[in-house]
Structures are given as C-alpha cells and as structure tokens.
C-alpha cells in the first residue's frame, strides 16, 4: 500500500482517474489507450509511466508491469508488441 503523500501525488496526475479506498489506482481511459499505443511503438512500460509523471521508483516497477499486462491482455496485444 502506498502512503498518503504518494497517493495525493498520484491523484494530481491527469493519467489517474481516481484511487479507491483500498489504494488501487484507476487509470484514465485515455492514458490506457496512449500507453498501449506507445508500447506497440516500442516504448517500455517504465518509460511510458515516467513520461506521464508517475513516480515509478516509489510506486514500484511491478505495479507498472501488472497494469500494462492487464491492458495488453484486454487489447489482444502480446508481449512481443504485435497484434494477435
């Protein structure tokens, strides 16, 4: 669980829709689409999140990887950055 200072920092980002009571980050729909587009173009998840203003070092790289993995799976994009 992220501390309240980090949660407040994240809530200020345009890419974050909201953070629920359990501390789960709900990303803005536009950011999910943007992140997937950037991924398909060859950018790595960490770079995408950092460029969007996320404090990846504080959030943890694993959280970033899990989010991208969920989004890729939902969009039918495999880990080699090619459409199925």
C-alpha positions as protocol buffer text, in pm:
chain_id: "A"
residue {
  index: 1
  type: UNK
  ca { x: 0 y: 0 z: 0 }
}
residue {
  index: 2
  type: UNK
  ca { x: 130 y: 342 z: -94 }
}
residue {
  index: 3
  type: UNK
  ca { x: 146 y: 611 z: 174 }
}
residue {
  index: 4
  type: UNK
  ca { x: -95 y: 905 z: 173 }
}
residue {
  index: 5
  type: UNK
  ca { x: 165 y: 1150 z: 39 }
}
residue {
  index: 6
  type: UNK
  ca { x: 227 y: 933 z: -269 }
}
residue {
  index: 7
  type: UNK
  ca { x: -146 y: 876 z: -319 }
}
residue {
  index: 8
  type: UNK
  ca { x: -206 y: 1252 z: -320 }
}
residue {
  index: 9
  type: UNK
  ca { x: 77 y: 1298 z: -570 }
}
residue {
  index: 10
  type: UNK
  ca { x: -74 y: 1032 z: -797 }
}
residue {
  index: 11
  type: UNK
  ca { x: -424 y: 1181 z: -773 }
}
residue {
  index: 12
  type: UNK
  ca { x: -289 y: 1503 z: -923 }
}
residue {
  index: 13
  type: UNK
  ca { x: -184 y: 1330 z: -1245 }
}
residue {
  index: 14
  type: UNK
  ca { x: -413 y: 1360 z: -1547 }
}
residue {
  index: 15
  type: UNK
  ca { x: -344 y: 993 z: -1620 }
}
residue {
  index: 16
  type: UNK
  ca { x: -511 y: 889 z: -1294 }
}
residue {
  index: 17
  type: UNK
  ca { x: -890 y: 878 z: -1286 }
}
residue {
  index: 18
  type: UNK
  ca { x: -911 y: 805 z: -913 }
}
residue {
  index: 19
  type: UNK
  ca { x: -766 y: 595 z: -633 }
}
residue {
  index: 20
  type: UNK
  ca { x: -1010 y: 380 z: -441 }
}
residue {
  index: 21
  type: UNK
  ca { x: -1025 y: 325 z: -64 }
}
residue {
  index: 22
  type: UNK
  ca { x: -803 y: 20 z: -92 }
}
residue {
  index: 23
  type: UNK
  ca { x: -535 y: 228 z: -263 }
}
residue {
  index: 24
  type: UNK
  ca { x: -591 y: 78 z: -607 }
}
residue {
  index: 25
  type: UNK
  ca { x: -508 y: 317 z: -888 }
}
residue {
  index: 26
  type: UNK
  ca { x: -773 y: 357 z: -1156 }
}
residue {
  index: 27
  type: UNK
  ca { x: -614 y: 498 z: -1468 }
}
residue {
  index: 28
  type: UNK
  ca { x: -783 y: 741 z: -1708 }
}
residue {
  index: 29
  type: UNK
  ca { x: -913 y: 569 z: -2021 }
}
residue {
  index: 30
  type: UNK
  ca { x: -714 y: 800 z: -2247 }
}
residue {
  index: 31
  type: UNK
  ca { x: -394 y: 702 z: -2064 }
}
residue {
  index: 32
  type: UNK
  ca { x: -458 y: 329 z: -2108 }
}
residue {
  index: 33
  type: UNK
  ca { x: -500 y: 382 z: -2483 }
}
residue {
  index: 34
  type: UNK
  ca { x: -197 y: 609 z: -2501 }
}
residue {
  index: 35
  type: UNK
  ca { x: 18 y: 364 z: -2304 }
}
residue {
  index: 36
  type: UNK
  ca { x: -79 y: 73 z: -2528 }
}
residue {
  index: 37
  type: UNK
  ca { x: -8 y: 280 z: -2840 }
}
residue {
  index: 38
  type: UNK
  ca { x: 335 y: 377 z: -2708 }
}
residue {
  index: 39
  type: UNK
  ca { x: 406 y: 16 z: -2613 }
}
residue {
  index: 40
  type: UNK
  ca { x: 321 y: -109 z: -2962 }
}
residue {
  index: 41
  type: UNK
  ca { x: 555 y: 159 z: -3100 }
}
residue {
  index: 42
  type: UNK
  ca { x: 839 y: 14 z: -2892 }
}
residue {
  index: 43
  type: UNK
  ca { x: 848 y: 207 z: -2564 }
}
residue {
  index: 44
  type: UNK
  ca { x: 882 y: 11 z: -2244 }
}
residue {
  index: 45
  type: UNK
  ca { x: 624 y: 32 z: -1965 }
}
residue {
  index: 46
  type: UNK
  ca { x: 857 y: 208 z: -1722 }
}
residue {
  index: 47
  type: UNK
  ca { x: 943 y: 478 z: -1976 }
}
residue {
  index: 48
  type: UNK
  ca { x: 573 y: 533 z: -2061 }
}
residue {
  index: 49
  type: UNK
  ca { x: 478 y: 579 z: -1696 }
}
residue {
  index: 50
  type: UNK
  ca { x: 775 y: 802 z: -1617 }
}
residue {
  index: 51
  type: UNK
  ca { x: 697 y: 1029 z: -1913 }
}
residue {
  index: 52
  type: UNK
  ca { x: 339 y: 1057 z: -1784 }
}
residue {
  index: 53
  type: UNK
  ca { x: 472 y: 1182 z: -1449 }
}
residue {
  index: 54
  type: UNK
  ca { x: 439 y: 868 z: -1240 }
}
residue {
  index: 55
  type: UNK
  ca { x: 697 y: 819 z: -963 }
}
residue {
  index: 56
  type: UNK
  ca { x: 781 y: 466 z: -1075 }
}
residue {
  index: 57
  type: UNK
  ca { x: 1063 y: 429 z: -820 }
}
residue {
  index: 58
  type: UNK
  ca { x: 812 y: 492 z: -541 }
}
residue {
  index: 59
  type: UNK
  ca { x: 515 y: 307 z: -695 }
}
residue {
  index: 60
  type: UNK
  ca { x: 724 y: 7 z: -781 }
}
residue {
  index: 61
  type: UNK
  ca { x: 803 y: -134 z: -1123 }
}
residue {
  index: 62
  type: UNK
  ca { x: 591 y: -443 z: -1053 }
}
residue {
  index: 63
  type: UNK
  ca { x: 275 y: -228 z: -1029 }
}
residue {
  index: 64
  type: UNK
  ca { x: 357 y: -74 z: -1369 }
}
residue {
  index: 65
  type: UNK
  ca { x: 421 y: -415 z: -1526 }
}
residue {
  index: 66
  type: UNK
  ca { x: 96 y: -560 z: -1389 }
}
residue {
  index: 67
  type: UNK
  ca { x: -108 y: -268 z: -1523 }
}
residue {
  index: 68
  type: UNK
  ca { x: 48 y: -296 z: -1870 }
}
residue {
  index: 69
  type: UNK
  ca { x: 0 y: -672 z: -1868 }
}
residue {
  index: 70
  type: UNK
  ca { x: -374 y: -635 z: -1788 }
}
residue {
  index: 71
  type: UNK
  ca { x: -416 y: -372 z: -2060 }
}
residue {
  index: 72
  type: UNK
  ca { x: -222 y: -573 z: -2320 }
}
residue {
  index: 73
  type: UNK
  ca { x: -428 y: -883 z: -2248 }
}
residue {
  index: 74
  type: UNK
  ca { x: -758 y: -690 z: -2270 }
}
residue {
  index: 75
  type: UNK
  ca { x: -650 y: -532 z: -2600 }
}
residue {
  index: 76
  type: UNK
  ca { x: -515 y: -855 z: -2750 }
}
residue {
  index: 77
  type: UNK
  ca { x: -158 y: -730 z: -2769 }
}
residue {
  index: 78
  type: UNK
  ca { x: 107 y: -989 z: -2691 }
}
residue {
  index: 79
  type: UNK
  ca { x: 429 y: -927 z: -2501 }
}
residue {
  index: 80
  type: UNK
  ca { x: 630 y: -907 z: -2824 }
}
residue {
  index: 81
  type: UNK
  ca { x: 437 y: -590 z: -2918 }
}
residue {
  index: 82
  type: UNK
  ca { x: 247 y: -739 z: -3211 }
}
residue {
  index: 83
  type: UNK
  ca { x: -129 y: -763 z: -3251 }
}
residue {
  index: 84
  type: UNK
  ca { x: -275 y: -1114 z: -3239 }
}
